Coordinates of C-alpha atoms and ligand atoms in Angstrom, one line a residue:
X24 CA 0.0 0.2 -0.3
X25 CA 1.4 3.3 -0.7
X26 CA 2.4 6.2 1.7
X27 CA 3.4 9.6 1.4
X28 CA 6.8 10.1 3.2
X29 CA 7.0 14.2 4.2
X30 CA 10.0 16.3 5.6
X31 CA 8.3 19.2 6.6
X32 CA 8.9 22.6 8.2
X33 CA 10.1 24.2 4.6
X34 CA 8.6 27.4 3.6
X35 CA 6.7 26.4 0.1
X36 CA 7.6 28.8 -2.5
X37 CA 6.4 29.1 -6.6
X38 CA 3.7 28.5 -9.2
X39 CA 1.4 25.4 -8.9
X40 CA -0.5 24.6 -12.5
X41 CA -4.0 23.7 -11.0
X42 CA -5.9 21.2 -12.9
X43 CA -9.8 20.6 -13.9
X44 CA -12.3 20.1 -11.3
X45 CA -12.8 16.5 -10.2
X46 CA -16.5 17.5 -9.4
X47 CA -17.2 19.1 -12.4
X48 CA -15.8 16.4 -14.6
X49 CA -17.8 13.6 -12.9
X50 CA -21.5 14.7 -14.1
X51 CA -20.2 15.9 -17.6
X52 CA -18.5 12.7 -18.5
X53 CA -21.8 10.9 -17.6
X54 CA -23.7 13.5 -18.9
X55 CA -22.0 13.2 -22.3
X56 CA -24.7 9.9 -22.9
X57 CA -27.6 12.9 -22.8
X58 CA -26.3 13.8 -26.4
X59 CA -25.4 11.0 -28.7
X60 CA -22.4 11.2 -30.4
X61 CA -18.8 12.0 -30.3
X62 CA -17.8 14.4 -27.4
X63 CA -14.8 16.1 -26.9
X64 CA -13.6 17.3 -23.2
X65 CA -11.0 19.4 -22.3
X66 CA -8.5 19.6 -19.0
X67 CA -10.3 16.7 -17.6
X68 CA -8.1 15.5 -14.9
X69 CA -6.1 12.5 -14.6
X70 CA -7.6 11.1 -11.3
X71 CA -8.7 7.6 -9.8
X72 CA -12.2 9.1 -10.4
X73 CA -12.8 10.1 -13.4
X74 CA -10.9 6.9 -14.7
X75 CA -14.1 4.9 -12.9
X76 CA -16.3 7.6 -14.3
X77 CA -14.8 6.4 -18.0
X78 CA -14.9 2.7 -17.1
X79 CA -18.5 3.0 -16.1
X80 CA -19.1 4.8 -19.6
X81 CA -17.5 1.7 -21.3
X82 CA -19.4 -0.7 -19.2
X83 CA -22.7 0.9 -20.5
X84 CA -21.3 1.1 -24.1
X85 CA -19.5 4.2 -24.2
X86 CA -16.0 4.2 -25.7
X87 CA -13.6 6.5 -24.9
X88 CA -9.8 7.7 -25.2
X89 CA -7.9 9.9 -22.6
X90 CA -5.4 12.6 -23.7
X91 CA -5.0 16.4 -23.9
X92 CA -8.7 16.0 -25.3
X93 CA -10.5 13.1 -23.8
X94 CA -12.8 11.5 -27.0
X95 CA -16.2 9.6 -25.9
X96 CA -18.2 8.4 -28.3
X97 CA -22.2 7.9 -26.7
X98 CA -23.5 7.3 -30.1
X99 CA -24.7 3.9 -28.6
X100 CA -25.8 3.0 -25.2
X101 CA -25.6 -0.9 -24.8
X102 CA -26.4 -1.1 -21.3
X103 CA -28.6 1.2 -18.8
X104 CA -26.9 0.2 -15.5
X105 CA -24.2 1.5 -12.9
X106 CA -23.0 -2.1 -11.4
X107 CA -22.2 -2.3 -7.7
X108 CA -18.3 -3.1 -8.2
X109 CA -18.2 0.7 -9.7
X110 CA -20.6 2.5 -7.4
X111 CA -19.0 1.2 -4.2
X112 CA -15.3 2.4 -5.4
X113 CA -17.2 5.5 -6.5
X114 CA -20.2 7.0 -4.8
X115 CA -20.7 9.8 -7.7
X116 CA -21.6 6.6 -9.9
X117 CA -25.2 7.4 -8.7
X118 CA -25.0 10.4 -11.2
X119 CA -25.7 7.7 -13.9
X120 CA -29.5 7.7 -13.1
X121 CA -30.5 11.4 -14.4
X122 CA -28.6 10.8 -17.8
X123 CA -29.5 6.7 -18.1
X124 CA -33.4 7.7 -17.7
X125 CA -33.0 10.6 -20.1
X126 CA -31.5 8.7 -22.8
X127 CA -32.7 4.9 -22.5
X128 CA -35.9 5.7 -20.3
X129 CA -34.3 3.3 -17.4
X130 CA -31.6 2.9 -14.9
X131 CA -30.4 0.2 -12.9
X132 CA -28.0 2.1 -10.4
X133 CA -26.7 0.5 -7.6
X134 CA -27.3 2.4 -4.3
X135 CA -23.9 3.8 -3.3
X136 CA -24.2 3.2 0.4
X137 CA -22.7 5.4 3.0
X138 CA -19.1 6.2 3.0
X139 CA -16.4 7.6 5.9
X140 CA -17.9 11.5 5.8
X141 CA -21.9 10.5 6.3
X142 CA -24.7 8.4 5.2
X143 CA -25.1 10.2 2.1
X144 CA -28.7 9.2 1.1
X145 CA -30.4 10.1 -2.3
X146 CA -33.5 10.7 -1.6
X147 CA -33.7 14.0 -3.0
X148 CA -32.4 12.6 -6.6
X149 CA -35.4 10.3 -6.6
X150 CA -37.8 12.8 -5.3
X151 CA -36.6 15.4 -8.0
X152 CA -36.9 12.5 -10.8
X153 CA -40.3 11.5 -10.0
X154 CA -41.1 15.0 -10.0
X155 CA -40.3 14.4 -13.8
X156 CA -42.2 11.5 -14.3
X157 CA -39.9 8.4 -13.7
X158 CA -40.9 5.7 -11.2
X159 CA -38.2 3.7 -8.9
X160 CA -37.9 0.9 -7.2
X161 CA -35.5 -0.3 -4.5
X162 CA -34.4 -3.9 -4.6
X163 CA -31.4 -6.0 -4.2
X164 CA -29.2 -2.8 -3.5
X165 CA -30.2 -1.4 -6.3
X166 CA -32.5 1.8 -7.6
X167 CA -34.5 0.3 -11.0
X168 CA -35.9 3.5 -12.5
X169 CA -38.5 3.9 -15.8
X170 CA -39.8 6.4 -17.5
X171 CA -42.2 6.9 -20.4
X172 CA -42.0 10.5 -21.2
X173 CA -40.3 13.1 -18.8
X174 CA -42.4 16.2 -18.4
X175 CA -41.0 19.5 -17.1
X176 CA -42.2 20.5 -13.4
X177 CA -42.0 22.5 -10.7
X178 CA -39.8 21.0 -7.9
X179 CA -38.1 22.5 -4.7
X180 CA -35.4 20.5 -3.1
X181 CA -35.6 19.7 0.8
X182 CA -32.2 20.2 1.2
X183 CA -29.3 21.5 -0.9
X184 CA -27.6 18.8 -2.9
X185 CA -24.8 19.0 -5.6
X186 CA -25.4 16.1 -7.0
X187 CA -29.0 15.8 -6.6
X188 CA -29.4 19.1 -8.4
X189 CA -27.0 17.7 -11.2
X190 CA -29.0 14.2 -11.5
X191 CA -32.6 16.2 -12.0
X192 CA -30.9 18.9 -14.6
X193 CA -29.7 16.5 -17.0
X194 CA -33.0 14.6 -17.2
X195 CA -34.9 17.8 -17.1
X196 CA -32.9 19.1 -20.4
X197 CA -34.7 16.9 -22.7
X198 CA -38.3 16.7 -20.8
X199 CA -41.4 17.6 -22.3
X200 CA -41.9 21.4 -21.3
X201 CA -40.0 23.8 -18.7
X202 CA -39.0 22.4 -15.4
X203 CA -38.2 24.9 -12.6
X204 CA -35.9 23.7 -9.7
X205 CA -35.7 25.6 -6.1
X206 CA -33.3 25.3 -3.2
X207 CA -31.0 24.0 -6.0
X208 CA -26.9 23.4 -5.6
X209 CA -25.2 26.9 -6.6
X210 CA -21.8 25.5 -6.6
X211 CA -19.7 26.6 -9.7
X212 CA -19.7 22.7 -10.7
X213 CA -23.2 22.7 -11.4
X214 CA -22.8 25.8 -13.6
X215 CA -20.2 23.9 -15.6
X216 CA -22.5 21.0 -16.2
X217 CA -24.9 23.6 -17.0
X218 CA -22.4 25.1 -19.6
X219 CA -21.7 21.9 -21.0
X220 CA -25.3 20.8 -21.7
X221 CA -26.4 24.5 -22.8
X222 CA -23.4 23.2 -25.5
X223 CA -25.2 20.4 -26.7
X224 CA -28.2 22.5 -26.9
X225 CA -30.0 22.3 -23.6
X226 CA -32.2 25.5 -22.9
X227 CA -30.9 26.4 -19.0
X228 CA -31.7 29.5 -17.0
X229 CA -29.9 30.3 -13.5
X230 CA -27.4 28.2 -13.4
X231 CA -25.1 28.9 -10.7
X232 CA -28.1 30.3 -8.5
X233 CA -30.6 28.3 -6.3
X234 CA -33.2 28.9 -9.1
X235 CA -32.3 26.8 -12.2
X236 CA -35.2 26.9 -15.3
X237 CA -34.7 24.5 -17.9
X238 CA -36.4 24.7 -21.1
X239 CA -36.9 21.2 -22.4
X240 CA -35.7 20.2 -25.9
X241 CA -36.4 16.9 -27.8
X242 CA -32.7 16.1 -28.5
X243 CA -29.2 17.1 -28.0
X244 CA -26.2 16.8 -29.8
X245 CA -22.4 16.8 -28.8
X246 CA -21.1 20.7 -28.8
X247 CA -19.4 21.6 -31.9
X248 CA -16.4 22.6 -30.4
X249 CA -14.6 20.6 -27.0
X250 CA -15.6 21.3 -23.6
X251 CA -13.0 22.7 -21.2
X252 CA -13.7 21.4 -17.9
X253 CA -13.4 24.6 -15.3
X254 CA -10.4 24.9 -12.9
X255 CA -10.6 22.7 -9.4
X256 CA -11.3 25.6 -6.8
X257 CA -11.1 22.7 -4.3
X258 CA -7.2 21.7 -5.4
X259 CA -6.5 25.4 -5.5
X260 CA -7.8 26.2 -2.2
X261 CA -5.5 23.3 -0.7
X262 CA -2.2 24.3 -2.6
X263 CA -3.2 28.0 -1.2
X264 CA -3.5 27.0 2.3
X265 CA 0.1 25.2 1.7
X266 CA 1.7 28.4 0.9
X267 CA 0.3 29.8 4.3
X268 CA 0.8 27.0 6.7
X269 CA 4.3 26.6 5.6
X270 CA 4.6 30.4 5.7
X271 CA 6.0 30.6 2.3
X272 CA 4.0 31.9 -0.6
X273 CA 2.2 29.6 -3.5
X274 CA 0.8 31.3 -6.4
X275 CA -2.1 29.0 -7.9
X276 CA -2.5 29.4 -12.0
X277 CA -5.4 28.6 -13.9
X278 CA -8.0 29.4 -11.6
X279 CA -11.0 31.2 -11.5
X280 CA -10.5 33.8 -8.8
X281 CA -14.3 34.2 -7.7
X282 CA -15.0 30.5 -7.2
X283 CA -12.5 30.9 -4.4
X284 CA -13.6 34.0 -3.0
X285 CA -15.1 32.2 0.3
X286 CA -12.0 30.5 1.1
X287 CA -10.0 33.8 0.4
X288 CA -12.3 35.5 2.6
X289 CA -11.3 33.6 5.3
X290 CA -7.5 33.2 4.7
X291 CA -7.7 37.0 4.6
X292 CA -9.3 37.1 8.1
X293 CA -6.6 35.1 9.3
X294 CA -4.2 37.4 8.2
X295 CA -2.9 35.6 4.8
X296 CA -1.3 37.9 2.1
X297 CA -3.3 37.0 -0.7
X298 CA -3.0 38.5 -4.3
X299 CA -5.4 38.0 -7.3
X300 CA -5.0 38.1 -10.7
X301 CA -7.3 37.1 -13.4
X302 CA -6.7 33.6 -13.9
X303 CA -4.4 33.1 -11.1
X304 CA -4.2 33.5 -7.1
X305 CA -1.1 33.4 -5.0
X306 CA -1.3 33.0 -0.8
X307 CA 1.4 33.2 1.8
X308 CA 2.2 34.0 5.6
X309 CA 5.6 35.4 7.4
X310 CA 4.5 34.0 10.4
X311 CA 1.7 32.0 12.2
X312 CA -2.1 32.9 11.1
X313 CA -4.7 34.6 13.6
X314 CA -7.5 32.0 14.8
X315 CA -11.0 32.4 13.0
X316 CA -14.5 31.1 13.2
X317 CA -15.8 29.2 10.1
X318 CA -19.0 27.8 9.1
X319 CA -19.3 25.4 6.2
X320 CA -22.2 26.0 4.0
X321 CA -23.3 25.4 0.2
X322 CA -21.9 27.7 -2.3
X323 CA -21.2 30.6 -2.2
X324 CA -20.6 29.9 1.5
X325 CA -17.3 28.4 2.9
X326 CA -17.1 24.7 1.4
X327 CA -17.6 21.6 2.9
X328 CA -14.4 20.4 0.9
X329 CA -12.1 22.9 2.2
X330 CA -12.8 22.5 6.1
X331 CA -10.4 19.5 7.0
X332 CA -7.6 21.6 5.2
X333 CA -8.6 24.8 7.0
X334 CA -8.1 23.0 10.2
X335 CA -4.9 22.1 9.8
X336 CA -4.1 25.9 9.2
X337 CA -6.1 26.1 11.8
X338 CA -4.2 23.9 14.3
X339 CA -1.0 26.2 14.1
X340 CA -2.8 29.6 14.2
X341 CA -2.5 32.0 17.3
X342 CA -5.5 31.6 19.6
X343 CA -8.5 29.3 18.9
X344 CA -10.6 28.9 16.3
X345 CA -14.2 27.2 16.0
X346 CA -14.9 24.7 12.8
X347 CA -18.8 24.1 12.4
X348 CA -19.6 21.5 9.9
X349 CA -23.2 21.8 8.7
X350 CA -23.2 19.7 5.6
X351 CA -22.0 16.1 6.2
X352 CA -22.8 14.6 9.8
X353 CA -19.1 12.9 10.4
X354 CA -16.8 15.1 9.0
X355 CA -14.2 15.5 11.5
X356 CA -11.8 12.6 11.2
X357 CA -9.1 14.1 10.4
X358 CA -9.2 15.9 13.8
X359 CA -8.0 12.8 15.5
X360 CA -5.0 12.2 12.8
X361 CA -4.0 15.7 13.4
X362 CA -3.8 15.1 17.1
X363 CA -0.9 12.7 16.2
X364 CA 0.5 15.7 15.0
X365 CA 0.4 17.5 18.1
X366 CA -2.7 19.3 17.1
X367 CA -5.2 20.5 20.1
X368 CA -8.8 19.8 18.7
X369 CA -11.6 19.2 20.7
X370 CA -15.2 18.0 18.8
X371 CA -18.4 18.7 20.1
X372 CA -21.4 17.0 17.7
X373 CA -20.4 19.1 14.9
X374 CA -18.7 22.0 16.4
X375 CA -14.5 21.7 16.6
X376 CA -12.5 24.0 18.9
X377 CA -9.1 24.4 17.7
X378 CA -6.7 25.7 19.9
X379 CA -3.7 26.7 17.8
X380 CA -0.1 25.5 18.8
X381 CA 3.4 27.1 18.0
X382 CA 4.6 23.6 16.2
X383 CA 3.7 20.4 14.7
X384 CA 5.9 17.3 14.7
X385 CA 6.1 14.5 12.3
X386 CA 4.1 11.0 12.9
X387 CA 2.5 8.4 11.0
X388 CA -0.8 9.3 10.3
X389 CA -3.8 7.6 8.3
X390 CA -6.3 9.0 5.9
X391 CA -10.0 8.2 6.1
X392 CA -11.5 10.3 3.1
X393 CA -10.1 12.2 0.4
X394 CA -10.3 15.6 2.2
X395 CA -9.0 14.4 5.4
X396 CA -5.8 13.1 3.4
X397 CA -5.2 16.6 2.2
X398 CA -5.6 17.9 5.8
X399 CA -3.0 15.6 6.4
X400 CA -0.7 16.5 3.9
X401 CA -0.4 20.3 4.8
X402 CA 0.1 19.4 8.7
X403 CA 3.1 17.2 7.3
X404 CA 4.4 19.8 5.5
X405 CA 4.4 22.8 8.2
X406 CA 5.2 19.9 10.6
X407 CA 8.8 19.5 11.9
X408 CA 10.6 16.2 11.1
X409 CA 9.2 13.7 9.2
X410 CA 5.3 12.5 8.5
X411 CA 4.0 9.3 6.9
X412 CA 0.8 9.0 5.6
X413 CA -0.9 5.5 5.0
X414 CA -3.7 4.9 2.7
X415 CA -2.7 7.2 -0.2
X416 CA -5.2 5.9 -2.5
X417 CA -7.7 8.5 -1.2
X418 CA -5.7 11.2 -2.0
X419 CA -5.1 9.6 -5.8
X420 CA -8.7 10.2 -6.3
X421 CA -8.5 14.0 -6.2
X422 CA -5.5 15.2 -6.4
X423 CA -3.5 15.1 -9.6
X424 CA 0.4 15.0 -10.0
X425 CA 0.2 15.9 -5.9
X426 CA 3.8 14.5 -5.5
X427 CA 5.1 16.5 -8.5
X428 CA 2.9 19.7 -7.6
X429 CA 4.1 19.8 -4.0
X430 CA 8.2 19.2 -5.1
X431 CA 8.0 21.7 -7.4
X432 CA 7.5 24.3 -4.9
X433 CA 9.7 22.9 -2.3
X434 CA 8.5 20.4 -0.6
X435 CA 10.6 17.0 0.4
X436 CA 7.7 14.6 -0.2
X437 CA 8.0 10.8 -1.8
X438 CA 5.9 8.4 -2.5
X439 CA 7.0 5.4 0.0
X440 CA 5.8 1.5 0.5
X441 CA 3.8 0.9 3.9
X442 CA 5.9 -1.2 6.0
X443 CA 9.4 -0.5 4.1
X444 CA 12.1 0.2 6.5
X445 CA 12.6 3.9 6.7
X446 CA 15.6 3.9 8.5
X447 CA 18.6 2.6 6.9
X448 CA 21.3 1.9 9.6
X449 CA 24.3 4.5 9.0
X450 CA 26.9 2.6 6.7
X451 CA 29.2 4.2 8.9
X452 CA 28.3 2.8 12.3
X453 CA 27.2 -0.6 10.6
Ligands
LIG522 C1 -20.7 16.7 -3.7 O1 -21.5 15.6 -3.1 C2 -19.2 16.7 -4.0 N1 -18.9 15.8 -4.7 C3 -18.7 16.4 -2.3 O2 -17.5 16.5 -2.7 C4 -19.0 17.7 -1.6 O3 -18.2 17.5 -0.6 C5 -20.8 17.6 -1.5 O4 -21.4 17.9 -2.8 C6 -20.9 19.1 -0.9 O5 -20.5 20.2 -1.6 C7 -19.4 15.5 -6.1 O6 -19.5 16.5 -6.6 C8 -19.0 14.3 -6.9 P1 -25.0 16.9 -1.0 P2 -23.5 14.8 -3.0 O7 -25.7 15.6 -2.4 O8 -23.6 15.6 -4.1 C9 -27.9 15.6 2.0 C10 -15.3 15.7 -2.6 O9 -14.4 15.8 -1.5 N2 -28.5 14.9 0.8 O10 -24.5 18.2 -1.7 O11 -23.0 13.9 -2.5 C11 -26.7 14.8 2.3 O12 -26.5 13.7 3.2 C12 -16.4 15.3 -2.2 O13 -14.9 15.9 -3.8 C13 -29.5 14.3 1.2 O14 -30.5 14.6 2.3 O15 -23.1 16.1 -1.6 C14 -25.3 16.1 2.7 O16 -25.4 16.1 4.3 C15 -17.1 14.6 -0.8 N3 -30.3 13.6 0.6 C16 -25.9 17.2 2.0 O17 -27.2 16.9 1.7 C17 -29.6 13.5 -1.1 O18 -30.7 13.1 -1.7 C18 -25.4 17.4 1.1 O19 -24.7 16.2 0.2 C19 -28.5 14.7 -1.3 C20 -28.0 14.8 -0.2

């Protein structure tokens, strides 16, 4: 099992190129089946999750070719199933529901089950699709969906759900009539999916806000030019925190600064030095930051996907911070691992109180989920001594070329093998 070995305590300085957004790529990749034909997508990140989604497309009968431009042929769909062996590896496979119902009138998708950060139900996905005329049965751990004719509707989500909004949107685009979605997710990744679908001929207004209006069209076709996936704001936020926590300065290039606004506001409040250009953002510090209180919220609030990374930074802040997680019920697992590095974090329900320390010191820690892993990397980069992070596969799901990008800004980091001796006897004394 791969591990990451970090010799921390070095200020990181330099430029990090930001990859395409994982959470925009996943809905857009599967969304290609709503528009039969040859699709071309630029800036798709090379991640375990995007590979899993391309495998799912292959299983459905849509071959693909990855490269600078990823090509997917959705001219034919042979199967309308997202099997358990794929869904259990990547819960975002549930995004196959809307597109399969839109394309085939039926869908058989394994229930994703929970994950480390929470139960992750899909009741809102099903309610929204039912409002469009779909019928579902749950049997054998699968959701079996059918629809004769998708009809426009007015639907209000009971809670803001990113993939729920995306699933319903991908069916509504070819429903007969107009669909109005209230309390929809306003994340930039939803907006990028809508931009892709509009490029295929869909008629969508209000994407990126909580009210999305869709005028259904009979058919969609691949966009005439390649759709370029928007930059990953969470990857960028992670590297910006790396610049601040190591008291260096990191510049992320190829980003949309407006997508990072809630993260930049918090970093500025903490005393980080932030600069923005048209498509770049830099962040740094020349000392410990100040404690800040943060509450996660749907966009344009502070993103839950940056909560763990911020907690690593606050572990070294001057003073005590309160971090409230309002999106997921179990997204503080990184706290115990940060504690092994010397962080002082007290958890009470969905509120974490972080008492900043002057230093952290390296240790072996274990990743539990994607963003918790990123948090441990950040803490390891700032901690004195060596940190080894186990279960690296979590990181490989969401961070493209992580070691290469970190080494380019001065980090001492290598991939290791769990259990391999790390400390060779010094030949001189052997
Ligand atoms: C998306 O997950 C992201 N994943 C997550 O990123 C992100 O953390 C999350 O949105 C919140 O921003 C992708 O886009 C692939 P939700 P999603 O549905 O859509 C409840 C990462 O690290 N809910 O917005 O699954 C749910 O339990 C990942 O990249 C229902 O109750 O999240 C949660 O408490 C992790 N019923 C809240 O809503 C439903 O039908 C938000 O979940 C759906 C959701």
